[in-house]
Amino acid sequence: MVKNNKKAFTLAEILVAMAVIGFLTLMTMTNVVKQLPDIEKARVKRAYSTIEKIVGALINDDNIYPSVTGFRETAAVTTEFGETFGYPLRETKFRDAFKYSLEVIEHDITCELPNGTSNECFMTDDGTVYGIPNTDFLTLNTMGTQNHVPITIYANWDKEEKRSIDNAFYIGVRFDGNIRILHPDVCGTNNEKMHCKTETFLLSDTIKKDYPKKDKKDTK
């Protein structure tokens, strides 16, 4: 008969192994937590840059917005590719045109917006969730925005349960193409709400708070 001389682990050895595994897990989790602000910052900067580019392109597009009234020009328009913006609702023109500049992969996203100002949120191909209100840029009734319409963006957009006001930040767009960071409430020194952290994320590099656009010429 062959004897089995395999030696079992002692309790002390098991406890040591568990301690080592626990330590390694703690270090891994600590590193992940440290990286979260950098991930959020990168997402915020990317979304802000996207909005800046699209708004700048739209305000200077004489086919979509041909007059000095800028985004207040809500007459429906059809592009050379057959896309119509602002029909049947004139108040959807800006959102229609904005969405057309993105790769939208999902419509009618469930998300929370300030004062219930939007009929729809949508997700782009990079996972960003945007909420843009129906607006004619004349009737503004949200957040004390100084005539800026709020676009809502979610920093944790890959997690549906995180699509709440505390995890959102807001970029305001004015009828003349000016954009700025918006705050629905006062930010304290230790406020962890995303809209409060956003300004720090953006101003820590080269992005500034206001972006006045060049004057738009009226076309006859």
Tab-separated table of C-alpha atoms in Angstrom:
chain	number	residue	atom	x	y	z
A	1	MET	CA	0.000	0.000	0.000
A	2	VAL	CA	1.309	3.435	-0.953
A	3	LYS	CA	1.324	5.891	1.880
A	4	ASN	CA	0.171	9.501	1.283
A	5	ASN	CA	2.849	11.646	2.849
A	6	LYS	CA	1.399	15.008	1.682
A	7	LYS	CA	1.488	17.503	4.513
A	8	ALA	CA	-1.560	19.685	5.122
A	9	PHE	CA	-1.256	23.443	5.705
A	10	THR	CA	-1.245	24.426	9.318
A	11	LEU	CA	-3.669	27.013	10.668
A	12	ALA	CA	-0.823	29.475	11.075
A	13	GLU	CA	0.214	29.091	7.436
A	14	ILE	CA	-3.372	29.612	6.260
A	15	LEU	CA	-3.698	32.747	8.381
A	16	VAL	CA	-0.432	34.124	6.990
A	17	ALA	CA	-1.569	33.435	3.429
A	18	MET	CA	-4.920	35.142	4.076
A	19	ALA	CA	-3.135	38.128	5.582
A	20	VAL	CA	-0.907	38.471	2.511
A	21	ILE	CA	-3.911	38.198	0.151
A	22	GLY	CA	-5.813	40.753	2.225
A	23	PHE	CA	-2.872	43.167	2.116
A	24	LEU	CA	-2.509	42.838	-1.660
A	25	THR	CA	-6.258	43.353	-2.127
A	26	LEU	CA	-6.168	46.470	0.059
A	27	MET	CA	-3.269	47.915	-1.931
A	28	THR	CA	-5.054	47.215	-5.214
A	29	MET	CA	-8.279	48.850	-4.000
A	30	THR	CA	-6.328	51.869	-2.732
A	31	ASN	CA	-4.708	52.343	-6.129
A	32	VAL	CA	-8.087	52.076	-7.871
A	33	VAL	CA	-9.619	54.665	-5.541
A	34	LYS	CA	-6.677	56.992	-6.168
A	35	GLN	CA	-7.229	56.704	-9.922
A	36	LEU	CA	-10.952	57.569	-9.814
A	37	PRO	CA	-10.459	61.367	-9.706
A	38	ASP	CA	-8.169	61.117	-12.760
A	39	ILE	CA	-10.769	59.041	-14.608
A	40	GLU	CA	-13.514	61.531	-13.755
A	41	LYS	CA	-11.298	64.440	-14.767
A	42	ALA	CA	-10.517	62.860	-18.138
A	43	ARG	CA	-14.210	62.214	-18.794
A	44	VAL	CA	-15.198	65.755	-17.814
A	45	LYS	CA	-12.533	67.307	-20.036
A	46	ARG	CA	-13.480	65.093	-22.971
A	47	ALA	CA	-17.183	65.943	-22.680
A	48	TYR	CA	-16.470	69.656	-22.289
A	49	SER	CA	-14.180	69.631	-25.300
A	50	THR	CA	-16.849	67.842	-27.350
A	51	ILE	CA	-19.478	70.432	-26.434
A	52	GLU	CA	-17.110	73.285	-27.173
A	53	LYS	CA	-16.302	71.967	-30.647
A	54	ILE	CA	-19.900	71.200	-31.606
A	55	VAL	CA	-21.296	74.499	-30.327
A	56	GLY	CA	-18.531	76.410	-32.106
A	57	ALA	CA	-19.240	74.593	-35.375
A	58	LEU	CA	-23.021	75.069	-35.136
A	59	ILE	CA	-22.990	78.781	-34.302
A	60	ASN	CA	-20.822	79.387	-37.372
A	61	ASP	CA	-22.872	77.180	-39.710
A	62	ASP	CA	-24.736	79.610	-41.963
A	63	ASN	CA	-27.014	76.879	-43.278
A	64	ILE	CA	-28.363	75.837	-39.870
A	65	TYR	CA	-28.107	79.183	-38.069
A	66	PRO	CA	-27.898	81.885	-40.726
A	67	SER	CA	-28.745	85.023	-38.726
A	68	VAL	CA	-27.310	87.167	-35.933
A	69	THR	CA	-29.891	85.691	-33.555
A	70	GLY	CA	-27.772	82.555	-33.422
A	71	PHE	CA	-29.451	79.625	-31.663
A	72	ARG	CA	-32.641	81.673	-31.325
A	73	GLU	CA	-33.148	81.061	-35.036
A	74	THR	CA	-35.557	78.149	-34.694
A	75	ALA	CA	-36.870	77.865	-38.235
A	76	ALA	CA	-36.632	74.230	-39.324
A	77	VAL	CA	-33.780	73.450	-41.692
A	78	THR	CA	-32.872	70.440	-43.823
A	79	THR	CA	-29.228	69.539	-44.369
A	80	GLU	CA	-27.708	68.466	-47.665
A	81	PHE	CA	-27.901	64.901	-46.376
A	82	GLY	CA	-31.644	65.090	-45.827
A	83	GLU	CA	-31.642	65.493	-42.023
A	84	THR	CA	-34.236	67.936	-40.687
A	85	PHE	CA	-33.624	69.943	-37.520
A	86	GLY	CA	-36.463	71.658	-35.662
A	87	TYR	CA	-39.452	69.795	-37.082
A	88	PRO	CA	-42.156	69.250	-35.953
A	89	LEU	CA	-41.096	71.081	-32.765
A	90	ARG	CA	-39.074	74.253	-33.308
A	91	GLU	CA	-37.721	73.968	-29.751
A	92	THR	CA	-35.871	70.774	-30.663
A	93	LYS	CA	-33.699	72.368	-33.344
A	94	PHE	CA	-30.581	72.825	-31.199
A	95	ARG	CA	-30.782	69.321	-29.757
A	96	ASP	CA	-31.425	67.822	-33.211
A	97	ALA	CA	-28.375	69.577	-34.648
A	98	PHE	CA	-26.211	68.757	-31.627
A	99	LYS	CA	-27.110	65.063	-31.743
A	100	TYR	CA	-26.437	64.916	-35.478
A	101	SER	CA	-22.820	65.916	-34.748
A	102	LEU	CA	-22.381	62.889	-32.477
A	103	GLU	CA	-22.532	59.126	-32.832
A	104	VAL	CA	-25.658	58.415	-30.765
A	105	ILE	CA	-26.106	54.721	-29.973
A	106	GLU	CA	-29.061	54.872	-27.570
A	107	HIS	CA	-32.029	57.214	-27.268
A	108	ASP	CA	-34.559	57.812	-24.473
A	109	ILE	CA	-32.053	57.200	-21.688
A	110	THR	CA	-33.523	57.377	-18.188
A	111	CYS	CA	-31.756	60.109	-16.223
A	112	GLU	CA	-32.481	62.935	-13.824
A	113	LEU	CA	-32.242	66.555	-14.959
A	114	PRO	CA	-32.643	69.862	-13.113
A	115	ASN	CA	-36.239	71.064	-12.951
A	116	GLY	CA	-37.370	68.440	-15.459
A	117	THR	CA	-36.164	70.535	-18.363
A	118	SER	CA	-35.504	67.792	-20.906
A	119	ASN	CA	-37.689	65.322	-22.741
A	120	GLU	CA	-34.784	63.054	-23.626
A	121	CYS	CA	-31.311	61.934	-22.654
A	122	PHE	CA	-29.129	60.004	-25.067
A	123	MET	CA	-25.869	58.050	-25.058
A	124	THR	CA	-23.020	58.442	-27.509
A	125	ASP	CA	-20.599	55.810	-28.746
A	126	ASP	CA	-18.058	56.677	-26.014
A	127	GLY	CA	-20.669	56.021	-23.325
A	128	THR	CA	-21.424	59.667	-22.528
A	129	VAL	CA	-24.987	60.430	-21.462
A	130	TYR	CA	-26.270	63.884	-22.420
A	131	GLY	CA	-29.511	65.625	-21.506
A	132	ILE	CA	-30.481	68.650	-23.615
A	133	PRO	CA	-33.747	70.514	-23.006
A	134	ASN	CA	-36.271	71.626	-25.582
A	135	THR	CA	-35.502	75.313	-25.902
A	136	ASP	CA	-35.840	78.334	-28.139
A	137	PHE	CA	-33.116	80.113	-26.109
A	138	LEU	CA	-35.708	82.736	-25.180
A	139	THR	CA	-37.733	81.107	-22.415
A	140	LEU	CA	-35.190	80.084	-19.790
A	141	ASN	CA	-36.444	78.855	-16.451
A	142	THR	CA	-33.614	76.798	-14.996
A	143	MET	CA	-30.852	77.202	-12.459
A	144	GLY	CA	-30.414	80.990	-12.705
A	145	THR	CA	-28.161	80.421	-15.686
A	146	GLN	CA	-27.704	83.978	-16.977
A	147	ASN	CA	-29.369	83.063	-20.278
A	148	HIS	CA	-27.404	79.828	-20.652
A	149	VAL	CA	-29.312	76.637	-21.444
A	150	PRO	CA	-27.933	73.746	-19.353
A	151	ILE	CA	-26.619	70.607	-21.015
A	152	THR	CA	-26.463	67.836	-18.407
A	153	ILE	CA	-23.616	65.313	-18.561
A	154	TYR	CA	-23.011	62.337	-16.288
A	155	ALA	CA	-19.480	61.608	-15.051
A	156	ASN	CA	-20.420	58.051	-14.070
A	157	TRP	CA	-22.434	57.446	-17.213
A	158	ASP	CA	-21.471	53.789	-17.466
A	159	LYS	CA	-23.452	52.985	-14.314
A	160	GLU	CA	-27.199	53.491	-14.622
A	161	GLU	CA	-27.702	53.799	-10.877
A	162	LYS	CA	-25.251	56.715	-10.852
A	163	ARG	CA	-27.279	58.856	-13.255
A	164	SER	CA	-28.488	61.232	-10.578
A	165	ILE	CA	-28.071	64.964	-10.055
A	166	ASP	CA	-25.147	64.469	-7.642
A	167	ASN	CA	-23.155	62.716	-10.375
A	168	ALA	CA	-23.952	65.229	-13.104
A	169	PHE	CA	-22.281	68.402	-14.244
A	170	TYR	CA	-23.708	71.167	-16.399
A	171	ILE	CA	-22.355	73.135	-19.319
A	172	GLY	CA	-24.446	76.159	-20.217
A	173	VAL	CA	-24.871	77.264	-23.828
A	174	ARG	CA	-26.008	80.784	-24.708
A	175	PHE	CA	-27.765	81.769	-27.936
A	176	ASP	CA	-24.566	83.376	-29.273
A	177	GLY	CA	-22.416	80.282	-28.731
A	178	ASN	CA	-20.909	81.314	-25.407
A	179	ILE	CA	-20.476	78.369	-23.027
A	180	ARG	CA	-19.758	78.188	-19.310
A	181	ILE	CA	-19.826	75.854	-16.333
A	182	LEU	CA	-23.105	76.017	-14.411
A	183	HIS	CA	-23.858	75.263	-10.762
A	184	PRO	CA	-27.406	74.407	-9.638
A	185	ASP	CA	-26.472	75.070	-6.009
A	186	VAL	CA	-23.699	76.543	-3.880
A	187	CYS	CA	-20.503	74.532	-3.677
A	188	GLY	CA	-18.850	74.276	-0.266
A	189	THR	CA	-15.181	73.586	0.337
A	190	ASN	CA	-15.722	69.851	0.797
A	191	ASN	CA	-18.581	69.384	-1.647
A	192	GLU	CA	-18.303	66.100	-3.516
A	193	LYS	CA	-21.065	66.801	-6.020
A	194	MET	CA	-19.752	66.383	-9.532
A	195	HIS	CA	-20.775	69.847	-10.711
A	196	CYS	CA	-18.649	71.307	-7.898
A	197	LYS	CA	-15.590	69.211	-8.784
A	198	THR	CA	-15.931	69.950	-12.494
A	199	GLU	CA	-14.666	73.508	-12.308
A	200	THR	CA	-11.528	72.314	-10.519
A	201	PHE	CA	-11.011	69.614	-13.143
A	202	LEU	CA	-11.296	72.070	-16.016
A	203	LEU	CA	-9.528	75.080	-14.558
A	204	SER	CA	-6.586	72.962	-13.382
A	205	ASP	CA	-5.321	72.889	-16.950
A	206	THR	CA	-5.921	75.278	-19.826
A	207	ILE	CA	-9.711	75.283	-20.100
A	208	LYS	CA	-11.248	78.516	-18.873
A	209	LYS	CA	-14.685	79.265	-17.502
A	210	ASP	CA	-16.077	81.336	-20.372
A	211	TYR	CA	-15.645	80.992	-24.114
A	212	PRO	CA	-17.040	84.021	-25.950
A	213	LYS	CA	-17.423	83.287	-29.642
A	214	LYS	CA	-16.632	85.668	-32.444
A	215	ASP	CA	-19.497	87.852	-33.648
A	216	LYS	CA	-21.679	86.168	-36.229
A	217	LYS	CA	-22.301	88.118	-39.413
A	218	ASP	CA	-25.852	88.456	-40.665
A	219	THR	CA	-26.407	86.973	-44.108
A	220	LYS	CA	-28.995	88.395	-46.410
